[in-house]
PDB file of C-alpha atoms in Angstrom:
ATOM      1  CA  PHE A   1      68.523 179.268 132.413  1.00 63.00           C
ATOM      2  CA  PHE A   2      66.037 176.634 133.520  1.00 72.00           C
ATOM      3  CA  ALA A   3      63.202 178.343 131.643  1.00 77.00           C
ATOM      4  CA  GLY A   4      65.270 178.035 128.448  1.00 70.00           C
ATOM      5  CA  ILE A   5      65.882 174.347 129.138  1.00 72.00           C
ATOM      6  CA  ARG A   6      62.194 173.816 129.814  1.00 78.00           C
ATOM      7  CA  LYS A   7      61.236 175.681 126.621  1.00 75.00           C
ATOM      8  CA  ASN A   8      63.790 174.127 124.220  1.00 74.00           C
ATOM      9  CA  GLY A   9      64.834 170.891 125.914  1.00 78.00           C
ATOM     10  CA  LYS A  10      62.467 168.622 123.991  1.00 81.00           C
ATOM     11  CA  ARG A  11      63.525 170.023 120.627  1.00 81.00           C
ATOM     12  CA  PHE A  12      67.222 169.723 121.424  1.00 81.00           C
ATOM     13  CA  ALA A  13      66.679 166.171 122.647  1.00 84.00           C
ATOM     14  CA  LEU A  14      64.894 165.386 119.365  1.00 84.00           C
ATOM     15  CA  MET A  15      67.758 166.949 117.399  1.00 84.00           C
ATOM     16  CA  GLY A  16      70.301 164.944 119.380  1.00 83.00           C
ATOM     17  CA  PHE A  17      68.319 161.744 118.900  1.00 89.00           C
ATOM     18  CA  PHE A  18      68.144 162.223 115.127  1.00 87.00           C
ATOM     19  CA  PHE A  19      71.853 163.086 114.914  1.00 85.00           C
ATOM     20  CA  GLY A  20      72.633 160.012 117.019  1.00 86.00           C
ATOM     21  CA  ILE A  21      70.582 157.788 114.696  1.00 90.00           C
ATOM     22  CA  VAL A  22      72.475 159.108 111.652  1.00 86.00           C
ATOM     23  CA  TYR A  23      75.777 158.604 113.485  1.00 85.00           C
ATOM     24  CA  LEU A  24      74.785 155.043 114.396  1.00 88.00           C
ATOM     25  CA  LEU A  25      73.784 154.271 110.803  1.00 88.00           C
ATOM     26  CA  ILE A  26      77.154 155.529 109.555  1.00 84.00           C
ATOM     27  CA  HIS A  27      79.008 153.320 112.014  1.00 82.00           C
ATOM     28  CA  LEU A  28      76.850 150.339 111.073  1.00 86.00           C
ATOM     29  CA  LEU A  29      77.677 150.984 107.412  1.00 82.00           C
ATOM     30  CA  ILE A  30      81.390 151.059 108.242  1.00 79.00           C
ATOM     31  CA  TYR A  31      81.150 147.922 110.370  1.00 80.00           C
ATOM     32  CA  PHE A  32      79.237 145.904 107.787  1.00 79.00           C
ATOM     33  CA  SER A  33      81.398 147.108 104.899  1.00 77.00           C
ATOM     34  CA  ASN A  34      84.467 145.891 106.788  1.00 75.00           C
ATOM     35  CA  LEU A  35      82.892 142.462 107.259  1.00 75.00           C
ATOM     36  CA  ASP A  36      82.295 141.867 103.564  1.00 74.00           C
ATOM     37  CA  GLU A  37      85.546 141.141 101.741  1.00 75.00           C
ATOM     38  CA  ALA A  38      83.824 141.051  98.342  1.00 72.00           C
ATOM     39  CA  ILE A  39      83.309 144.820  98.320  1.00 75.00           C
ATOM     40  CA  ASN A  40      85.976 146.743  96.440  1.00 80.00           C
ATOM     41  CA  ALA A  41      88.288 148.804  98.695  1.00 80.00           C
ATOM     42  CA  TYR A  42      87.648 151.942  96.630  1.00 84.00           C
ATOM     43  CA  LEU A  43      83.907 151.486  96.979  1.00 82.00           C
ATOM     44  CA  LYS A  44      84.311 151.064 100.740  1.00 81.00           C
ATOM     45  CA  ALA A  45      86.404 154.228 100.983  1.00 83.00           C
ATOM     46  CA  ALA A  46      83.965 156.181  98.813  1.00 85.00           C
ATOM     47  CA  SER A  47      80.930 155.066 100.815  1.00 82.00           C
ATOM     48  CA  ILE A  48      82.637 155.888 104.116  1.00 83.00           C
ATOM     49  CA  GLY A  49      83.750 159.280 102.777  1.00 86.00           C
ATOM     50  CA  ILE A  50      80.266 160.091 101.524  1.00 87.00           C
ATOM     51  CA  SER A  51      78.829 159.008 104.870  1.00 85.00           C
ATOM     52  CA  TYR A  52      81.142 161.300 106.798  1.00 85.00           C
ATOM     53  CA  ALA A  53      80.375 164.135 104.342  1.00 88.00           C
ATOM     54  CA  VAL A  54      76.642 163.676 105.009  1.00 88.00           C
ATOM     55  CA  LEU A  55      77.349 163.663 108.756  1.00 86.00           C
ATOM     56  CA  PHE A  56      79.358 166.885 108.389  1.00 88.00           C
ATOM     57  CA  LEU A  57      76.556 168.528 106.380  1.00 89.00           C
ATOM     58  CA  LEU A  58      74.103 167.511 109.090  1.00 88.00           C
ATOM     59  CA  PHE A  59      76.498 169.005 111.656  1.00 87.00           C
ATOM     60  CA  CYS A  60      76.482 172.264 109.658  1.00 88.00           C
ATOM     61  CA  VAL A  61      72.681 172.290 109.583  1.00 89.00           C
ATOM     62  CA  TYR A  62      72.519 171.608 113.319  1.00 87.00           C
ATOM     63  CA  GLY A  63      75.022 174.408 113.930  1.00 87.00           C
ATOM     64  CA  VAL A  64      72.428 176.770 112.473  1.00 88.00           C
ATOM     65  CA  LEU A  65      69.351 174.943 113.778  1.00 88.00           C
ATOM     66  CA  GLY A  66      70.323 175.195 117.450  1.00 86.00           C
ATOM     67  CA  PRO A  67      70.497 179.002 117.560  1.00 87.00           C
ATOM     68  CA  LEU A  68      67.458 179.204 115.248  1.00 86.00           C
ATOM     69  CA  GLU A  69      65.382 177.142 117.695  1.00 84.00           C
ATOM     70  CA  THR A  70      66.298 179.395 120.606  1.00 83.00           C
ATOM     71  CA  THR A  71      65.944 182.719 118.760  1.00 79.00           C
ATOM     72  CA  TYR A  72      62.956 182.412 116.415  1.00 78.00           C
ATOM     73  CA  GLU A  73      59.544 180.817 116.746  1.00 79.00           C
ATOM     74  CA  GLY A  74      58.377 178.014 114.482  1.00 78.00           C
ATOM     75  CA  GLY A  75      57.726 174.321 114.277  1.00 81.00           C
ATOM     76  CA  VAL A  76      60.440 171.678 114.315  1.00 81.00           C
ATOM     77  CA  LEU A  77      60.157 170.744 110.643  1.00 86.00           C
ATOM     78  CA  ARG A  78      59.797 174.356 109.526  1.00 88.00           C
ATOM     79  CA  ASN A  79      62.890 175.396 111.485  1.00 86.00           C
ATOM     80  CA  PHE A  80      64.815 172.388 110.156  1.00 88.00           C
ATOM     81  CA  ALA A  81      63.897 173.356 106.586  1.00 89.00           C
ATOM     82  CA  ILE A  82      64.958 176.964 107.207  1.00 88.00           C
ATOM     83  CA  ALA A  83      68.229 175.876 108.813  1.00 89.00           C
ATOM     84  CA  LEU A  84      68.889 173.468 105.949  1.00 90.00           C
ATOM     85  CA  ARG A  85      68.291 176.180 103.378  1.00 91.00           C
ATOM     86  CA  ILE A  86      70.358 178.811 105.196  1.00 90.00           C
ATOM     87  CA  SER A  87      73.292 176.549 106.047  1.00 89.00           C
ATOM     88  CA  LEU A  88      73.581 174.952 102.606  1.00 88.00           C
ATOM     89  CA  ALA A  89      73.184 178.282 100.793  1.00 89.00           C
ATOM     90  CA  ASN A  90      76.022 179.737 102.881  1.00 88.00           C
ATOM     91  CA  LEU A  91      78.140 176.598 103.151  1.00 87.00           C
ATOM     92  CA  TYR A  92      80.941 178.124 101.092  1.00 87.00           C
ATOM     93  CA  LYS A  93      81.355 180.813 103.781  1.00 85.00           C
ATOM     94  CA  GLY A  94      80.803 178.691 106.862  1.00 85.00           C
ATOM     95  CA  VAL A  95      82.607 175.482 105.983  1.00 88.00           C
ATOM     96  CA  TRP A  96      85.784 176.681 107.733  1.00 89.00           C
ATOM     97  CA  ILE A  97      83.905 177.650 110.873  1.00 88.00           C
ATOM     98  CA  PHE A  98      82.145 174.304 111.049  1.00 87.00           C
ATOM     99  CA  LEU A  99      85.372 172.430 110.292  1.00 87.00           C
ATOM    100  CA  LEU A 100      86.984 174.241 113.209  1.00 87.00           C
ATOM    101  CA  CYS A 101      84.013 173.337 115.407  1.00 85.00           C
ATOM    102  CA  ALA A 102      84.043 169.701 114.264  1.00 84.00           C
ATOM    103  CA  LEU A 103      87.816 169.209 114.580  1.00 82.00           C
ATOM    104  CA  PRO A 104      87.743 167.760 118.121  1.00 78.00           C
ATOM    105  CA  PHE A 105      84.916 165.429 117.140  1.00 77.00           C
ATOM    106  CA  ALA A 106      86.984 164.248 114.178  1.00 78.00           C
ATOM    107  CA  LEU A 107      89.995 163.704 116.435  1.00 77.00           C
ATOM    108  CA  PHE A 108      87.834 161.760 118.850  1.00 75.00           C
ATOM    109  CA  GLU A 109      86.379 159.718 115.986  1.00 76.00           C
ATOM    110  CA  PHE A 110      89.649 158.655 114.398  1.00 78.00           C
ATOM    111  CA  ILE A 111      91.892 158.068 117.426  1.00 78.00           C
ATOM    112  CA  GLY A 112      92.422 154.321 117.804  1.00 76.00           C
ATOM    113  CA  ASN A 113      93.655 154.308 121.412  1.00 81.00           C
ATOM    114  CA  VAL A 114      90.755 154.373 123.875  1.00 81.00           C
ATOM    115  CA  TYR A 115      92.721 156.117 126.630  1.00 86.00           C
ATOM    116  CA  LEU A 116      94.004 158.818 124.286  1.00 84.00           C
ATOM    117  CA  ALA A 117      90.493 159.315 122.863  1.00 80.00           C
ATOM    118  CA  PHE A 118      89.119 159.643 126.394  1.00 83.00           C
ATOM    119  CA  GLY A 119      91.835 162.202 127.208  1.00 84.00           C
ATOM    120  CA  VAL A 120      90.976 164.217 124.097  1.00 81.00           C
ATOM    121  CA  PHE A 121      87.305 164.082 125.074  1.00 81.00           C
ATOM    122  CA  ILE A 122      88.040 165.339 128.619  1.00 87.00           C
ATOM    123  CA  VAL A 123      90.160 168.237 127.322  1.00 84.00           C
ATOM    124  CA  CYS A 124      87.486 169.126 124.756  1.00 83.00           C
ATOM    125  CA  ALA A 125      84.728 168.926 127.352  1.00 83.00           C
ATOM    126  CA  ALA A 126      86.659 171.246 129.653  1.00 85.00           C
ATOM    127  CA  PHE A 127      87.761 173.833 127.112  1.00 84.00           C
ATOM    128  CA  TYR A 128      86.642 173.399 123.533  1.00 84.00           C
ATOM    129  CA  PHE A 129      82.934 172.540 123.430  1.00 83.00           C
ATOM    130  CA  GLY A 130      81.923 175.954 124.776  1.00 84.00           C
ATOM    131  CA  PHE A 131      84.163 177.674 122.225  1.00 87.00           C
ATOM    132  CA  ALA A 132      82.647 175.592 119.412  1.00 86.00           C
ATOM    133  CA  CYS A 133      79.121 176.489 120.562  1.00 85.00           C
ATOM    134  CA  LEU A 134      80.069 180.168 120.672  1.00 88.00           C
ATOM    135  CA  LEU A 135      81.450 179.983 117.120  1.00 88.00           C
ATOM    136  CA  CYS A 136      78.247 178.353 115.873  1.00 87.00           C
ATOM    137  CA  VAL A 137      76.024 180.894 117.617  1.00 87.00           C
ATOM    138  CA  LEU A 138      77.984 183.906 116.355  1.00 86.00           C
ATOM    139  CA  TYR A 139      78.081 182.605 112.795  1.00 88.00           C
ATOM    140  CA  SER A 140      74.379 181.690 112.907  1.00 87.00           C
ATOM    141  CA  ASN A 141      73.456 185.130 114.213  1.00 83.00           C
ATOM    142  CA  HIS A 142      75.401 186.612 111.293  1.00 83.00           C
ATOM    143  CA  LEU A 143      73.392 184.435 108.898  1.00 86.00           C
ATOM    144  CA  PHE A 144      70.107 185.337 110.602  1.00 83.00           C
ATOM    145  CA  ASP A 145      71.012 189.005 110.327  1.00 81.00           C
ATOM    146  CA  ILE A 146      71.413 188.602 106.582  1.00 80.00           C
ATOM    147  CA  ALA A 147      68.452 186.257 106.057  1.00 80.00           C
ATOM    148  CA  PHE A 148      65.792 187.702 108.386  1.00 78.00           C
ATOM    149  CA  ASN A 149      66.732 191.001 109.950  1.00 70.00           C
ATOM    150  CA  ARG A 150      67.422 192.860 106.718  1.00 73.00           C
ATOM    151  CA  ARG A 151      63.806 192.416 105.554  1.00 76.00           C
ATOM    152  CA  GLN A 152      61.711 191.724 108.643  1.00 73.00           C
ATOM    153  CA  TYR A 153      63.547 193.607 111.413  1.00 68.00           C
ATOM    154  CA  ALA A 154      65.233 196.525 109.641  1.00 68.00           C
ATOM    155  CA  SER A 155      65.895 198.380 112.903  1.00 70.00           C
ATOM    156  CA  ALA A 156      67.974 195.444 114.163  1.00 69.00           C
ATOM    157  CA  TYR A 157      69.899 194.862 110.926  1.00 67.00           C
ATOM    158  CA  ARG A 158      73.690 195.044 111.532  1.00 68.00           C
ATOM    159  CA  LYS A 159      72.974 196.569 114.941  1.00 68.00           C
ATOM    160  CA  GLY A 160      75.960 196.468 117.260  1.00 60.00           C
ATOM    161  CA  LEU A 161      78.644 196.133 114.608  1.00 58.00           C
ATOM    162  CA  VAL A 162      81.559 198.542 114.762  1.00 54.00           C
ATOM    163  CA  GLY A 163      80.945 201.477 112.444  1.00 53.00           C
ATOM    164  CA  GLU A 164      77.563 200.105 111.357  1.00 51.00           C
ATOM    165  CA  GLY A 165      75.002 201.739 113.593  1.00 48.00           C
ATOM    166  CA  ASP A 166      76.561 201.055 116.990  1.00 44.00           C
ATOM    167  CA  VAL A 167      76.176 204.172 119.127  1.00 44.00           C
ATOM    168  CA  SER A 168      79.318 203.519 121.169  1.00 45.00           C
ATOM    169  CA  PHE A 169      81.598 203.771 118.115  1.00 44.00           C
ATOM    170  CA  PRO A 170      81.285 206.802 115.868  1.00 48.00           C
ATOM    171  CA  PRO A 171      81.398 206.132 112.122  1.00 48.00           C
ATOM    172  CA  LYS A 172      84.809 206.303 110.494  1.00 52.00           C
ATOM    173  CA  LYS A 173      85.634 209.624 108.897  1.00 59.00           C
ATOM    174  CA  LYS A 174      86.644 209.559 105.259  1.00 54.00           C
TER     175      LYS A 174
END
């Protein structure tokens, strides 16, 4: 456990820092757009919506980047480019998984009452964050199986799936 933290801690801290900077910029955009009354309400709503869409896309990329960093070797920028390419190419399949993972964050973001938001955060910290990480890891491993293992590690391709090469389950008879 500690060897994994020592090996990947700096990269995850860098990822968290970058995500935090983007999150801060989005909140600054919202704050400053609310201060200026001259901006059209539709333009404000569109800019806020686009900002949250960019944040969600970054969340999708990070959902793939985290397991990529711990599973495969490569530099930070190279892994980010691979995660960006994989997650955006498969966004139509994974959007529901990432929406499910991001749901508590969205609840936390849009709850106006501080005490209720804190309660949601405590419940999510106790129960949901681990589930969301598991969903991201399982989906990312599925994507890695398709993207890498089929060509580079043919012996590991679809290994362990029921009826697809797993030795504990015999193939279905037709």
